[in-house]
XYZ file of C-alpha atoms in Angstrom:
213
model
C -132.483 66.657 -61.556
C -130.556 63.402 -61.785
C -130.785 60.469 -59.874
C -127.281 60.448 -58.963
C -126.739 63.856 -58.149
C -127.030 66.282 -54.585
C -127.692 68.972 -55.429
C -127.589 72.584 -53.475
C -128.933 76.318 -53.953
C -128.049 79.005 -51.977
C -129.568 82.416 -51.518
C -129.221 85.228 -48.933
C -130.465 82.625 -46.512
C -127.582 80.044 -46.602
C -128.517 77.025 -48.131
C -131.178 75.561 -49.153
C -131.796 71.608 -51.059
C -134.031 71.020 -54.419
C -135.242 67.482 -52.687
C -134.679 65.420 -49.940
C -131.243 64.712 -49.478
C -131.248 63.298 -46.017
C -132.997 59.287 -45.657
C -133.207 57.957 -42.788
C -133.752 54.103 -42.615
C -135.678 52.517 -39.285
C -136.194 48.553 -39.710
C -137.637 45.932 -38.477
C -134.821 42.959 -38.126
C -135.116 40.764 -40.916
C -136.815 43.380 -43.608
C -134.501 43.784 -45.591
C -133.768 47.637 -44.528
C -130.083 48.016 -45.123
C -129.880 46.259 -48.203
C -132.475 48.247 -49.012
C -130.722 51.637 -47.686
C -127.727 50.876 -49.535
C -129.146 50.191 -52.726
C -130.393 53.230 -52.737
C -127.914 55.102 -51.580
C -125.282 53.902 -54.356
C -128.783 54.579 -57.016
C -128.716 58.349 -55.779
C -125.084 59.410 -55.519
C -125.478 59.581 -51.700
C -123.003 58.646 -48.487
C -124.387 55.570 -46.664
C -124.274 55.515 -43.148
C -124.647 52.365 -40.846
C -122.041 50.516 -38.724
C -119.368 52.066 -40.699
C -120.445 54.835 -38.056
C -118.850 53.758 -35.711
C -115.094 53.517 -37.838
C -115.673 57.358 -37.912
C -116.353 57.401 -34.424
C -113.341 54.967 -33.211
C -110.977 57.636 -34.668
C -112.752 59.996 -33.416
C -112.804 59.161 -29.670
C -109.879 56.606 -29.754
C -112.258 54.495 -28.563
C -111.900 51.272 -29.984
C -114.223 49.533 -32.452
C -115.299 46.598 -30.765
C -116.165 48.710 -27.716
C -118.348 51.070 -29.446
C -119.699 47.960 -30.869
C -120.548 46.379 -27.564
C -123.474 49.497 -27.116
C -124.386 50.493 -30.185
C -128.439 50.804 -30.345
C -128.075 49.039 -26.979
C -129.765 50.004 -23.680
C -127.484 52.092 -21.113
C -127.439 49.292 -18.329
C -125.550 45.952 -18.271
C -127.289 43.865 -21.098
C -125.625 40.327 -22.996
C -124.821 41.083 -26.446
C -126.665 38.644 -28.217
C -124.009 37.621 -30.380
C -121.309 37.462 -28.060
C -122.970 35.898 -24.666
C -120.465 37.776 -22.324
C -119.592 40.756 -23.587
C -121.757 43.569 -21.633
C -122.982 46.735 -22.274
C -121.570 49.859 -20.153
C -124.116 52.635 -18.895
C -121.571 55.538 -19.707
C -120.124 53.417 -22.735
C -124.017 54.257 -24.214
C -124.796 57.216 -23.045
C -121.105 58.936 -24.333
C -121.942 56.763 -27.685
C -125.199 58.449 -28.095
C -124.128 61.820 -27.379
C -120.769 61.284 -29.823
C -122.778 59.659 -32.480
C -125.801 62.268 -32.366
C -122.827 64.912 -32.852
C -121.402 63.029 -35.661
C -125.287 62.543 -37.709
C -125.500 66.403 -37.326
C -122.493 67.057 -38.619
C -122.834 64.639 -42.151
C -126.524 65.541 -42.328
C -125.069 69.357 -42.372
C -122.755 68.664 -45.268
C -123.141 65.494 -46.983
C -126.379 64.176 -48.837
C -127.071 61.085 -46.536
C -128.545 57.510 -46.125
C -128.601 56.519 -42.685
C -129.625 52.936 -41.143
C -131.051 53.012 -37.647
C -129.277 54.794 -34.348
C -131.947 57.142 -33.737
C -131.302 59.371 -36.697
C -134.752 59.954 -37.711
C -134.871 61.685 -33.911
C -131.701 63.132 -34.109
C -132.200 65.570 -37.267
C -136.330 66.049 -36.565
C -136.236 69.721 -36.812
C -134.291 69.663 -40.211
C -136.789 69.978 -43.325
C -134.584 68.185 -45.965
C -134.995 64.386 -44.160
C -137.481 61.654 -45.326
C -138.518 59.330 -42.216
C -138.394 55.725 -43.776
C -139.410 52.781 -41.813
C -139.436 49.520 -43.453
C -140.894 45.958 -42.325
C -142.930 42.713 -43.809
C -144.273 40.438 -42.609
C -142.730 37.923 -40.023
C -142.784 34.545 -42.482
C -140.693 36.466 -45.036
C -138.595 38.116 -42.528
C -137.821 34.361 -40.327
C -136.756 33.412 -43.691
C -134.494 35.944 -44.349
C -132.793 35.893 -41.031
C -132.263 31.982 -41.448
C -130.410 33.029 -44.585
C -128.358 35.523 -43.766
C -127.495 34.159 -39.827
C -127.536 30.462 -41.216
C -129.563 29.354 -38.220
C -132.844 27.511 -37.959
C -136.594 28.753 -38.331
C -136.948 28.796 -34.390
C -134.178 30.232 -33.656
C -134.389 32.685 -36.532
C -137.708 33.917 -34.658
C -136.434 34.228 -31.575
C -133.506 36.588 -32.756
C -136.596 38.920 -34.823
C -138.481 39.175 -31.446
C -135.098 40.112 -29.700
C -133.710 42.114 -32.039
C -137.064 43.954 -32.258
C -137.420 44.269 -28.731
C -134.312 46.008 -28.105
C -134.364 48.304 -31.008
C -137.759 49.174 -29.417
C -136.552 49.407 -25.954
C -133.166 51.275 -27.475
C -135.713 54.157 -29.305
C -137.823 54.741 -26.117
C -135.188 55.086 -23.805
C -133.644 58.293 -25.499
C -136.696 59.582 -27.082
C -139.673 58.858 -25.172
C -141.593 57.637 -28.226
C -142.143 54.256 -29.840
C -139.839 52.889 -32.395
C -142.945 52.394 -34.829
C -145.064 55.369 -33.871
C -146.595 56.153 -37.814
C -146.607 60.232 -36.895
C -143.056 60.191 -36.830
C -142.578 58.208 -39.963
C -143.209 59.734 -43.304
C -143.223 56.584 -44.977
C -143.714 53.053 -43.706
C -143.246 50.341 -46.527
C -143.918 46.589 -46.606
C -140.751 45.560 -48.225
C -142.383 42.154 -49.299
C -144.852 43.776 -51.471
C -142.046 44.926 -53.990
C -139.046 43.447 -53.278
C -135.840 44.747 -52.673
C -135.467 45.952 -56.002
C -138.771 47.264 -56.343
C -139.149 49.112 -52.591
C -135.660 50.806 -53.936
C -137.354 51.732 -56.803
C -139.751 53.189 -55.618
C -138.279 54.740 -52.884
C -136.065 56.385 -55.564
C -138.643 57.597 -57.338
C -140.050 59.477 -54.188
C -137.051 61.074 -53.524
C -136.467 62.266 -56.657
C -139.962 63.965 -56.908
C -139.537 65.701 -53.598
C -139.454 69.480 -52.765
């Protein structure tokens, strides 16, 4: 099977994949995960799936971006955005958000060969056979370094936005699953994405998928 192709079989019982052809990307802030995610996604011919999400789901709804933005993979009460001091997060605003954008994961996992980058997708499709969990990380030095980069901020305040950012990813996964964001059981892969690279982790990653049943 190629690299860069999805492909399906079908029998009496409907449908049935020749690999993996769901990934779903949980990430520590600053690992490198959706660069990652979308490397890897253009490598294998597949859709990738991460804030562009919530385009889908602003025509969708008629809801409109930015609010969809202000509580996505946010907690359901009144919490500052931590890019945009006062713009606050609505308890409905979340909980419709969740509910629309579970819908919307189940509907591309059902007929699309996927990549998708955090908001609880892992959760969302757990009784489908076709997804591999991924959850990437490394180690907080490389990851403060990273964040200074791509937020053009300072060391200190580049670790105070990976403990935030963490935290409410953390908080975000609890809340609607009752399980921790890094629980290992629920993860069928957890990769250090300094010990390889970018390149490399994609790589390898690739290779995974590819080898799959």
């Amino acid at each position: 099977m190629s690299g860069t192709e999805c492909d399906f079989f079908t029998d009496k019982g409907g449908f049935y994949m020749s690999k993996k052809r769901i990934i779903t990307i949980s990430r520590s802030f600053g690992s490198g995960g959706r660069m990652i995610g979308e490397e890897l996604a253009k490598r294998l011919g597949y859709h990738f799936y991460d804030r562009n999400l919530l385009d889908l789901l602003s025509e969708k709804t008629g809801i409109s971006e930015q609010g969809l933005e202000s509580a996505d993979e946010k907690l359901p009460q009144k919490i500052l955005d931590h890019y945009v001091p006062t713009r606050v997060t609505d308890y409905n605003t979340s909980h419709y958000l969740f509910h629309m954008e579970s819908r919307l994961i189940e509907e591309l996992a059902e007929k699309e060969c996927c990549v998708f980058i955090g908001r609880l997708a892992d959760w969302i499709l757990k009784d489908r056979d076709d997804v591999l969990n991924v959850f990437i990380t490394a180690p907080d030095a490389d990851r403060i370094q990273r964040i200074t980069e791509m937020e053009n901020i300072t060391e200190v305040q580049a670790k105070k936005l990976m403990v935030q950012i963490d935290k409410m990813r953390n908080n975000y996964y609890s809340y609607f699953t009752d399980r921790k964001w890094q629980h290992t059981k629920d993860r069928d892969i957890i990769i250090n994405s300094s010990l390889l690279g970018i390149d490399g982790t994609v790589g390898m990653l690739e290779y995974i998928i590819n080898a799959s049943k």
